[in-house]
């Protein structure tokens, strides 16, 4: 029994070495084949990278386009429009509104009081409109009818002192002639008024009327 044991051990060791070598060779072959397969397969990384770059470029372009549109809109509403609404042409519109409104306020005749007052009120707004309505109904109309008071106003000078997109202030110089039963020859007066304007639905209306 003891003579056969060494032989058995030696044979087992030999078989193990052969098995190990076979496994190693198989592993090397597999690794080699894997390398060759990897080398032979087309490289898809550049294509994927190019696709990502293209998508990113499109997204950036869209964002820039949207940003440009947003910037253009912001500039229009916050820069261009206010400039257009306060340029010399816009100031001239406000100036004309102040002049025609002033003449309407200070000119009336006993024969056409209702029409004259309605014309004046169409050029007013806010609290001043309420004040004018009450003042003409309670004071001016009764006096004009009783004493035949007639007034005619003209603007001899005017200028815009302040203006923004929806408000303006105009200085108006006025000549006014008033006749009545007691003074048929008329009385002449010169005055100046600071006219405050507010833009309502695109139209300049008088919101205040203060002597200066």
C-alpha positions as a LaTeX table, in Angstrom:
\begin{tabular}{lrrr}
\hline
Residue & $x$ (\AA) & $y$ (\AA) & $z$ (\AA) \\
\hline
Unk1 & 0.00 & 0.00 & 0.00 \\
Unk2 & 2.85 & 2.40 & 0.87 \\
Unk3 & 4.62 & 1.79 & $-2.47$ \\
Unk4 & 1.55 & 2.87 & $-4.48$ \\
Unk5 & 0.79 & 6.12 & $-2.58$ \\
Unk6 & 3.70 & 8.18 & $-4.00$ \\
Unk7 & 2.82 & 7.07 & $-7.48$ \\
Unk8 & $-0.78$ & 8.18 & $-6.93$ \\
Unk9 & 0.34 & 11.54 & $-5.60$ \\
Unk10 & 2.70 & 12.16 & $-8.54$ \\
Unk11 & 0.00 & 11.21 & $-11.06$ \\
Unk12 & $-2.55$ & 13.57 & $-9.41$ \\
Unk13 & $-0.07$ & 16.44 & $-9.41$ \\
Unk14 & 0.66 & 15.91 & $-13.03$ \\
Unk15 & $-2.96$ & 15.88 & $-13.97$ \\
Unk16 & $-3.49$ & 19.14 & $-12.01$ \\
Unk17 & $-0.67$ & 20.87 & $-13.86$ \\
Unk18 & $-2.07$ & 19.84 & $-17.17$ \\
Unk19 & $-5.53$ & 21.08 & $-16.15$ \\
Unk20 & $-4.12$ & 24.39 & $-14.96$ \\
Unk21 & $-2.19$ & 24.86 & $-18.17$ \\
Unk22 & $-5.32$ & 24.07 & $-20.18$ \\
Unk23 & $-7.36$ & 26.64 & $-18.26$ \\
Unk24 & $-4.64$ & 29.28 & $-18.68$ \\
Unk25 & $-4.41$ & 28.61 & $-22.40$ \\
Unk26 & $-8.19$ & 28.83 & $-22.74$ \\
Unk27 & $-8.22$ & 32.08 & $-20.83$ \\
Unk28 & $-5.47$ & 33.51 & $-23.04$ \\
Unk29 & $-7.34$ & 32.46 & $-26.17$ \\
Unk30 & $-10.58$ & 33.97 & $-24.88$ \\
Unk31 & $-8.83$ & 37.23 & $-23.97$ \\
Unk32 & $-7.12$ & 37.31 & $-27.34$ \\
Unk33 & $-10.37$ & 36.72 & $-29.15$ \\
Unk34 & $-12.05$ & 39.40 & $-27.06$ \\
Unk35 & $-9.32$ & 41.88 & $-27.99$ \\
Unk36 & $-9.54$ & 40.96 & $-31.63$ \\
Unk37 & $-13.34$ & 41.23 & $-31.53$ \\
Unk38 & $-13.08$ & 44.63 & $-29.87$ \\
Unk39 & $-10.58$ & 45.79 & $-32.47$ \\
Unk40 & $-12.73$ & 44.54 & $-35.31$ \\
Unk41 & $-16.03$ & 46.05 & $-33.99$ \\
Unk42 & $-16.80$ & 49.60 & $-35.19$ \\
Unk43 & $-16.22$ & 52.33 & $-32.56$ \\
Unk44 & $-19.61$ & 53.94 & $-31.81$ \\
Unk45 & $-18.32$ & 56.48 & $-29.27$ \\
Unk46 & $-17.54$ & 59.25 & $-31.80$ \\
Unk47 & $-21.00$ & 58.88 & $-33.36$ \\
Unk48 & $-22.68$ & 59.06 & $-29.97$ \\
Unk49 & $-20.55$ & 62.04 & $-29.02$ \\
Unk50 & $-21.43$ & 63.81 & $-32.26$ \\
Unk51 & $-25.13$ & 63.19 & $-31.68$ \\
Unk52 & $-24.90$ & 64.64 & $-28.18$ \\
Unk53 & $-23.06$ & 67.70 & $-29.49$ \\
Unk54 & $-25.69$ & 68.19 & $-32.20$ \\
Unk55 & $-28.56$ & 67.95 & $-29.72$ \\
Unk56 & $-26.81$ & 70.33 & $-27.34$ \\
Unk57 & $-26.21$ & 72.79 & $-30.18$ \\
Unk58 & $-29.87$ & 72.71 & $-31.17$ \\
Unk59 & $-30.99$ & 73.26 & $-27.57$ \\
Unk60 & $-28.59$ & 76.18 & $-27.12$ \\
Unk61 & $-29.73$ & 77.68 & $-30.40$ \\
Unk62 & $-33.37$ & 77.43 & $-29.33$ \\
Unk63 & $-32.59$ & 78.94 & $-25.96$ \\
Unk64 & $-30.68$ & 81.77 & $-27.61$ \\
Unk65 & $-33.53$ & 82.32 & $-30.04$ \\
Unk66 & $-36.05$ & 82.39 & $-27.20$ \\
Unk67 & $-33.77$ & 84.63 & $-25.18$ \\
Unk68 & $-33.35$ & 86.99 & $-28.12$ \\
Unk69 & $-37.11$ & 87.16 & $-28.62$ \\
Unk70 & $-37.62$ & 87.80 & $-24.91$ \\
Unk71 & $-34.96$ & 90.51 & $-24.91$ \\
Unk72 & $-36.48$ & 92.15 & $-27.97$ \\
Unk73 & $-39.92$ & 92.14 & $-26.34$ \\
Unk74 & $-38.52$ & 93.57 & $-23.11$ \\
Unk75 & $-36.69$ & 96.33 & $-24.94$ \\
Unk76 & $-39.82$ & 97.19 & $-26.93$ \\
Unk77 & $-42.14$ & 97.43 & $-23.95$ \\
Unk78 & $-39.66$ & 98.99 & $-21.53$ \\
Unk79 & $-37.46$ & 101.11 & $-23.74$ \\
Unk80 & $-38.84$ & 101.72 & $-27.23$ \\
Unk81 & $-42.50$ & 102.24 & $-26.41$ \\
Unk82 & $-41.93$ & 104.74 & $-23.57$ \\
Unk83 & $-39.53$ & 106.67 & $-25.82$ \\
Unk84 & $-42.11$ & 106.72 & $-28.58$ \\
Unk85 & $-44.78$ & 107.83 & $-26.11$ \\
Unk86 & $-42.65$ & 110.71 & $-24.82$ \\
Unk87 & $-40.98$ & 111.86 & $-28.03$ \\
Unk88 & $-41.71$ & 115.33 & $-29.53$ \\
Unk89 & $-44.67$ & 114.03 & $-31.51$ \\
Unk90 & $-46.26$ & 112.54 & $-28.39$ \\
Unk91 & $-45.57$ & 115.75 & $-26.46$ \\
Unk92 & $-47.31$ & 117.72 & $-29.18$ \\
Unk93 & $-50.42$ & 115.54 & $-28.82$ \\
Unk94 & $-50.46$ & 116.20 & $-25.06$ \\
Unk95 & $-49.93$ & 119.91 & $-25.68$ \\
Unk96 & $-52.88$ & 120.11 & $-28.07$ \\
Unk97 & $-55.09$ & 118.22 & $-25.61$ \\
Unk98 & $-54.22$ & 120.72 & $-22.87$ \\
Unk99 & $-54.93$ & 123.69 & $-25.12$ \\
Unk100 & $-58.26$ & 122.49 & $-26.48$ \\
Unk101 & $-59.33$ & 121.32 & $-23.03$ \\
Unk102 & $-58.48$ & 124.68 & $-21.47$ \\
Unk103 & $-60.45$ & 126.57 & $-24.10$ \\
Unk104 & $-63.43$ & 124.25 & $-23.59$ \\
Unk105 & $-63.30$ & 124.71 & $-19.81$ \\
Unk106 & $-63.23$ & 128.50 & $-19.91$ \\
Unk107 & $-65.57$ & 129.19 & $-22.82$ \\
Unk108 & $-69.37$ & 129.05 & $-22.60$ \\
Unk109 & $-72.47$ & 130.97 & $-23.58$ \\
Unk110 & $-75.97$ & 131.17 & $-22.03$ \\
Unk111 & $-77.49$ & 130.01 & $-25.31$ \\
Unk112 & $-75.47$ & 126.76 & $-25.41$ \\
Unk113 & $-74.59$ & 125.97 & $-21.81$ \\
Unk114 & $-75.49$ & 122.28 & $-21.90$ \\
Unk115 & $-73.53$ & 121.70 & $-25.09$ \\
Unk116 & $-70.57$ & 123.75 & $-23.85$ \\
Unk117 & $-70.40$ & 121.92 & $-20.53$ \\
Unk118 & $-70.76$ & 118.52 & $-22.21$ \\
Unk119 & $-67.91$ & 119.37 & $-24.56$ \\
Unk120 & $-65.72$ & 120.40 & $-21.65$ \\
Unk121 & $-66.53$ & 117.30 & $-19.59$ \\
Unk122 & $-65.55$ & 115.04 & $-22.48$ \\
Unk123 & $-62.00$ & 116.34 & $-22.05$ \\
Unk124 & $-61.78$ & 115.74 & $-18.27$ \\
Unk125 & $-61.21$ & 112.74 & $-16.02$ \\
Unk126 & $-61.07$ & 111.63 & $-12.39$ \\
Unk127 & $-61.86$ & 113.87 & $-9.44$ \\
Unk128 & $-61.53$ & 117.00 & $-11.53$ \\
Unk129 & $-64.35$ & 115.83 & $-13.78$ \\
Unk130 & $-66.56$ & 115.33 & $-10.72$ \\
Unk131 & $-65.60$ & 118.77 & $-9.37$ \\
Unk132 & $-66.26$ & 120.51 & $-12.70$ \\
Unk133 & $-69.64$ & 118.84 & $-13.09$ \\
Unk134 & $-70.76$ & 119.94 & $-9.64$ \\
Unk135 & $-69.31$ & 123.46 & $-10.00$ \\
Unk136 & $-70.92$ & 124.18 & $-13.35$ \\
Unk137 & $-74.30$ & 122.80 & $-12.33$ \\
Unk138 & $-74.50$ & 124.62 & $-8.99$ \\
Unk139 & $-72.68$ & 127.90 & $-9.67$ \\
Unk140 & $-71.79$ & 128.63 & $-13.28$ \\
Unk141 & $-75.04$ & 127.65 & $-14.98$ \\
Unk142 & $-77.38$ & 129.65 & $-12.70$ \\
Unk143 & $-75.16$ & 132.75 & $-12.90$ \\
Unk144 & $-74.70$ & 132.47 & $-16.67$ \\
Unk145 & $-78.44$ & 132.21 & $-17.24$ \\
Unk146 & $-79.40$ & 134.95 & $-14.80$ \\
Unk147 & $-76.77$ & 137.51 & $-15.85$ \\
Unk148 & $-76.19$ & 136.35 & $-19.42$ \\
Unk149 & $-72.55$ & 135.67 & $-18.72$ \\
Unk150 & $-70.54$ & 134.70 & $-21.75$ \\
Unk151 & $-66.84$ & 133.85 & $-21.75$ \\
Unk152 & $-64.37$ & 133.27 & $-24.57$ \\
Unk153 & $-60.87$ & 132.00 & $-23.90$ \\
Unk154 & $-57.84$ & 131.71 & $-26.15$ \\
Unk155 & $-54.44$ & 130.21 & $-25.57$ \\
Unk156 & $-51.58$ & 132.58 & $-26.33$ \\
Unk157 & $-48.72$ & 130.36 & $-25.17$ \\
Unk158 & $-48.10$ & 126.86 & $-23.89$ \\
Unk159 & $-45.36$ & 124.36 & $-23.20$ \\
Unk160 & $-44.93$ & 120.84 & $-21.86$ \\
Unk161 & $-43.05$ & 120.86 & $-18.57$ \\
Unk162 & $-43.25$ & 117.13 & $-17.80$ \\
Unk163 & $-44.34$ & 114.06 & $-19.68$ \\
Unk164 & $-44.26$ & 110.29 & $-19.25$ \\
Unk165 & $-46.07$ & 107.40 & $-20.91$ \\
Unk166 & $-49.38$ & 108.08 & $-19.15$ \\
Unk167 & $-49.16$ & 111.53 & $-17.55$ \\
Unk168 & $-48.10$ & 115.02 & $-18.51$ \\
Unk169 & $-48.00$ & 118.55 & $-17.19$ \\
Unk170 & $-48.51$ & 121.55 & $-19.46$ \\
Unk171 & $-48.20$ & 125.25 & $-18.69$ \\
Unk172 & $-50.84$ & 127.27 & $-20.53$ \\
Unk173 & $-51.09$ & 131.07 & $-20.90$ \\
Unk174 & $-54.63$ & 132.30 & $-21.44$ \\
Unk175 & $-56.44$ & 135.41 & $-22.52$ \\
Unk176 & $-60.11$ & 135.47 & $-21.51$ \\
Unk177 & $-62.90$ & 137.92 & $-22.29$ \\
Unk178 & $-66.12$ & 137.93 & $-20.26$ \\
Unk179 & $-69.32$ & 139.83 & $-21.09$ \\
Unk180 & $-72.61$ & 140.08 & $-19.20$ \\
Unk181 & $-75.72$ & 142.24 & $-18.80$ \\
Unk182 & $-73.87$ & 144.34 & $-16.28$ \\
Unk183 & $-70.79$ & 144.71 & $-18.46$ \\
Unk184 & $-71.70$ & 144.34 & $-22.13$ \\
Unk185 & $-68.35$ & 145.82 & $-23.23$ \\
Unk186 & $-66.59$ & 142.91 & $-21.59$ \\
Unk187 & $-63.73$ & 142.44 & $-19.19$ \\
Unk188 & $-60.35$ & 141.15 & $-20.23$ \\
Unk189 & $-58.10$ & 138.94 & $-18.10$ \\
Unk190 & $-54.77$ & 137.21 & $-18.66$ \\
Unk191 & $-53.75$ & 134.23 & $-16.60$ \\
Unk192 & $-51.63$ & 131.11 & $-16.59$ \\
Unk193 & $-52.65$ & 127.59 & $-15.61$ \\
Unk194 & $-50.78$ & 124.36 & $-14.91$ \\
Unk195 & $-52.76$ & 121.63 & $-16.64$ \\
Unk196 & $-52.28$ & 118.05 & $-15.45$ \\
Unk197 & $-53.08$ & 115.38 & $-18.03$ \\
Unk198 & $-53.69$ & 111.65 & $-17.73$ \\
Unk199 & $-53.84$ & 109.22 & $-20.64$ \\
Unk200 & $-57.08$ & 107.24 & $-20.62$ \\
Unk201 & $-57.72$ & 104.67 & $-23.37$ \\
Unk202 & $-55.10$ & 106.35 & $-25.52$ \\
Unk203 & $-56.49$ & 109.88 & $-25.06$ \\
Unk204 & $-55.03$ & 112.72 & $-23.00$ \\
Unk205 & $-57.61$ & 114.05 & $-20.53$ \\
Unk206 & $-57.33$ & 116.87 & $-18.02$ \\
Unk207 & $-57.01$ & 115.58 & $-14.45$ \\
Unk208 & $-56.08$ & 118.86 & $-12.72$ \\
Unk209 & $-56.31$ & 122.57 & $-13.48$ \\
Unk210 & $-54.31$ & 124.85 & $-11.18$ \\
Unk211 & $-53.73$ & 128.61 & $-11.58$ \\
Unk212 & $-50.08$ & 129.67 & $-11.28$ \\
\hline
\end{tabular}
